[in-house]
PDB file of C-alpha atoms in Angstrom:
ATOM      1  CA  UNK A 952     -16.432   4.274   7.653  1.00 53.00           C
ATOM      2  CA  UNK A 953     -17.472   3.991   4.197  1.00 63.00           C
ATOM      3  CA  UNK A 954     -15.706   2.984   1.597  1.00 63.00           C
ATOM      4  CA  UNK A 955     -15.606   4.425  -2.081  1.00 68.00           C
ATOM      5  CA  UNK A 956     -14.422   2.727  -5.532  1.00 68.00           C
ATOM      6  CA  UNK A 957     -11.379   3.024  -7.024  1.00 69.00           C
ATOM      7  CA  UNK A 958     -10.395   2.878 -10.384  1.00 74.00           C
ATOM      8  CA  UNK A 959      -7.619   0.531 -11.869  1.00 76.00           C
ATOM      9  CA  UNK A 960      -5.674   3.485 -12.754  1.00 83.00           C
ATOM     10  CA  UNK A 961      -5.790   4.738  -9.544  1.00 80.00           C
ATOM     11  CA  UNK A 962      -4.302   2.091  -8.056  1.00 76.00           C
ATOM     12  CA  UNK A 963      -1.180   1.612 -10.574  1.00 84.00           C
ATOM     13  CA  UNK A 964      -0.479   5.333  -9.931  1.00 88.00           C
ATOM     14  CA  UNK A 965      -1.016   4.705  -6.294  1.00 84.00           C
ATOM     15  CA  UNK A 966       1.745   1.520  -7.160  1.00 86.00           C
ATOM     16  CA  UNK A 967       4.206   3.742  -9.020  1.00 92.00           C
ATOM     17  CA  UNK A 968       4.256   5.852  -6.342  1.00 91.00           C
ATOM     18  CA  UNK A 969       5.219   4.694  -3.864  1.00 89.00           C
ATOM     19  CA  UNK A 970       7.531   1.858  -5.361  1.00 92.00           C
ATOM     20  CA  UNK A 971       9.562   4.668  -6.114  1.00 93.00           C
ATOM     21  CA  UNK A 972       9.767   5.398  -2.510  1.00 90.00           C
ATOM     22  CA  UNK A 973      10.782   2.599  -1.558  1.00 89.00           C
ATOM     23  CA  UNK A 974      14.267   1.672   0.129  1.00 90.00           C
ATOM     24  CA  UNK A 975      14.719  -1.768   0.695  1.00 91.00           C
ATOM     25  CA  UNK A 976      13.857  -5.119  -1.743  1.00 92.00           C
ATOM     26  CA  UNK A 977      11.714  -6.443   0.847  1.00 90.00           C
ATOM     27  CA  UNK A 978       9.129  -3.401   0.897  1.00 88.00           C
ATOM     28  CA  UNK A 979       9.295  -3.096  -3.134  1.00 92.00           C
ATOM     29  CA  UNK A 980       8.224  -6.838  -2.290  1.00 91.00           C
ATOM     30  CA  UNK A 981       5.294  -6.074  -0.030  1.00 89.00           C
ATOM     31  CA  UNK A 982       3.771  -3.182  -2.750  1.00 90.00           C
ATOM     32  CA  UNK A 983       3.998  -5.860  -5.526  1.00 92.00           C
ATOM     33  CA  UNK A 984       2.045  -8.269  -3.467  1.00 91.00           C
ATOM     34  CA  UNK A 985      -0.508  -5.246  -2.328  1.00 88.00           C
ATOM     35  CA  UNK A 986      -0.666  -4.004  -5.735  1.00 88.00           C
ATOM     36  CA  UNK A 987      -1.281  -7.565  -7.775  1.00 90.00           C
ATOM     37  CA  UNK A 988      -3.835  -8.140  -4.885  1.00 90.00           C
ATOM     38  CA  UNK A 989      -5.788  -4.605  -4.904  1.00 85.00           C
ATOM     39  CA  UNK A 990      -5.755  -5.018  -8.959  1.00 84.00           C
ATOM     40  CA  UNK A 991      -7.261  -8.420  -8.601  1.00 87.00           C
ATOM     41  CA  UNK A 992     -10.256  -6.629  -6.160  1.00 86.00           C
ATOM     42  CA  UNK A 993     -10.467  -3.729  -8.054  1.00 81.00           C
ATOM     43  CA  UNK A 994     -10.804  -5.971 -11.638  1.00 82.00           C
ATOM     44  CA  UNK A 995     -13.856  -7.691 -10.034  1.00 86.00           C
ATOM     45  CA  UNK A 996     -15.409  -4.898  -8.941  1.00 83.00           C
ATOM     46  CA  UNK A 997     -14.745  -4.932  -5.990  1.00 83.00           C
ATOM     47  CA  UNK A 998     -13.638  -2.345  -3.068  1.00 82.00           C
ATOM     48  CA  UNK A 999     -10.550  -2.302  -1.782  1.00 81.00           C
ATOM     49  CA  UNK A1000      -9.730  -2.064   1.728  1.00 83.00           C
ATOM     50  CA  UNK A1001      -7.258  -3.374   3.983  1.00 83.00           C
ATOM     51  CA  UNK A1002      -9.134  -5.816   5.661  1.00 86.00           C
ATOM     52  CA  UNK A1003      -9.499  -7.315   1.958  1.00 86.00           C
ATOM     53  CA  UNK A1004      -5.982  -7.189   1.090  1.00 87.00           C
ATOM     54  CA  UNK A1005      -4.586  -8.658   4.088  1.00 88.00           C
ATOM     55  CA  UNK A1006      -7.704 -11.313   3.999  1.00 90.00           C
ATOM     56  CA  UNK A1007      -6.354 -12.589   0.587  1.00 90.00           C
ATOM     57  CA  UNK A1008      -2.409 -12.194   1.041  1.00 89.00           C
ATOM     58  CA  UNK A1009      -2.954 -13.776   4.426  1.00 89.00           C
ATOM     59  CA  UNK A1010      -4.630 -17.324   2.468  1.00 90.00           C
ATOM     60  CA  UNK A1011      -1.709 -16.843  -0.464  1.00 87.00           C
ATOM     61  CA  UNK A1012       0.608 -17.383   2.691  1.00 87.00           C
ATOM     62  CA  UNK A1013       1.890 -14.045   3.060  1.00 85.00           C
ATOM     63  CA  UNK A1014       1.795 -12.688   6.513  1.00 79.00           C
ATOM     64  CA  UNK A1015       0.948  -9.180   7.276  1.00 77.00           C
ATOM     65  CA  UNK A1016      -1.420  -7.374   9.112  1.00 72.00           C
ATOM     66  CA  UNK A1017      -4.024  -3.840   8.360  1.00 70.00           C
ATOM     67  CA  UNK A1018      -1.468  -1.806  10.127  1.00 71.00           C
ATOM     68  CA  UNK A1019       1.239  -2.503   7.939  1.00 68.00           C
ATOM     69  CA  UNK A1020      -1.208  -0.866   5.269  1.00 68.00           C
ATOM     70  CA  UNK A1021      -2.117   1.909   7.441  1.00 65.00           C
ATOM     71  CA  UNK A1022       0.994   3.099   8.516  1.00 60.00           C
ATOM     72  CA  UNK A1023       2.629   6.407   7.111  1.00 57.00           C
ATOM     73  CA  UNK A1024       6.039   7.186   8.186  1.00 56.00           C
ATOM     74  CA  UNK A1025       6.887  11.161   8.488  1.00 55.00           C
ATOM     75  CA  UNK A1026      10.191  11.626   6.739  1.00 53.00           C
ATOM     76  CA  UNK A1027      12.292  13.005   9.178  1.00 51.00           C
ATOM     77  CA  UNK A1028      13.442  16.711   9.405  1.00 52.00           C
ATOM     78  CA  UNK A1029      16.626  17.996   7.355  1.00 54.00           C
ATOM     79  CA  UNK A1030      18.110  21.217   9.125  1.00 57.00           C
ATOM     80  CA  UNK A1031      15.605  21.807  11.474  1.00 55.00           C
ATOM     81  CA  UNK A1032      12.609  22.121   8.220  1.00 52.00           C
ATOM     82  CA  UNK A1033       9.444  21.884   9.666  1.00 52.00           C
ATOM     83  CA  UNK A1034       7.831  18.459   7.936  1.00 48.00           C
TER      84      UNK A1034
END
C-alpha cells in the first residue's frame, strides 16, 4: 500500500473533526495524543501512517495499537434508517 503526503491542514481538519465526535474524555484524550503526534510527522516531512503514530506514542509511554487507528464504528440505525 502506498502511502501519500498530507498537509498540516489536513490533519487539524482531520483533528477538529472528529474531536467533535467524540463522547467520552478519554477518546478526546487519544485524538490529542494522535493529533500532536501526526503534526510532529507531518512538520518534518514526514508521512503519516499508523505504524508511525503508534511507533512514537508507544516510546512516549502511551499504549495503543494500529487497530485502534483503523477502526471506524458505524453509528447505529435510528428508526430502522438504512446507515
Amino acid at each position: 500500500m502506498s502511502m501519500k503526503r498530507i498537509s498540516l491542514d489536513a490533519v487539524i481538519a482531520k483533528y477538529k473533526e472528529l474531536m467533535g465526535k467524540a463522547k467520552t474524555p478519554t477518546t478526546e484524550q487519544m485524538l490529542t495524543h494522535i493529533h500532536e503526534t501526526s503534526q510532529k510527522i507531518t512538520s518534518s516531512g514526514g508521512i503519516v501512517s499508523p505504524p508511525a503514530i503508534v511507533k512514537i506514542l508507544s516510546s512516549n509511554g502511551i499504549i495503543t495499537n494500529k487497530r485502534t487507528l483503523y477502526y471506524n464504528k458505524r453509528e447505529k440505525k435510528r428508526n430502522n434508517e438504512p446507515l
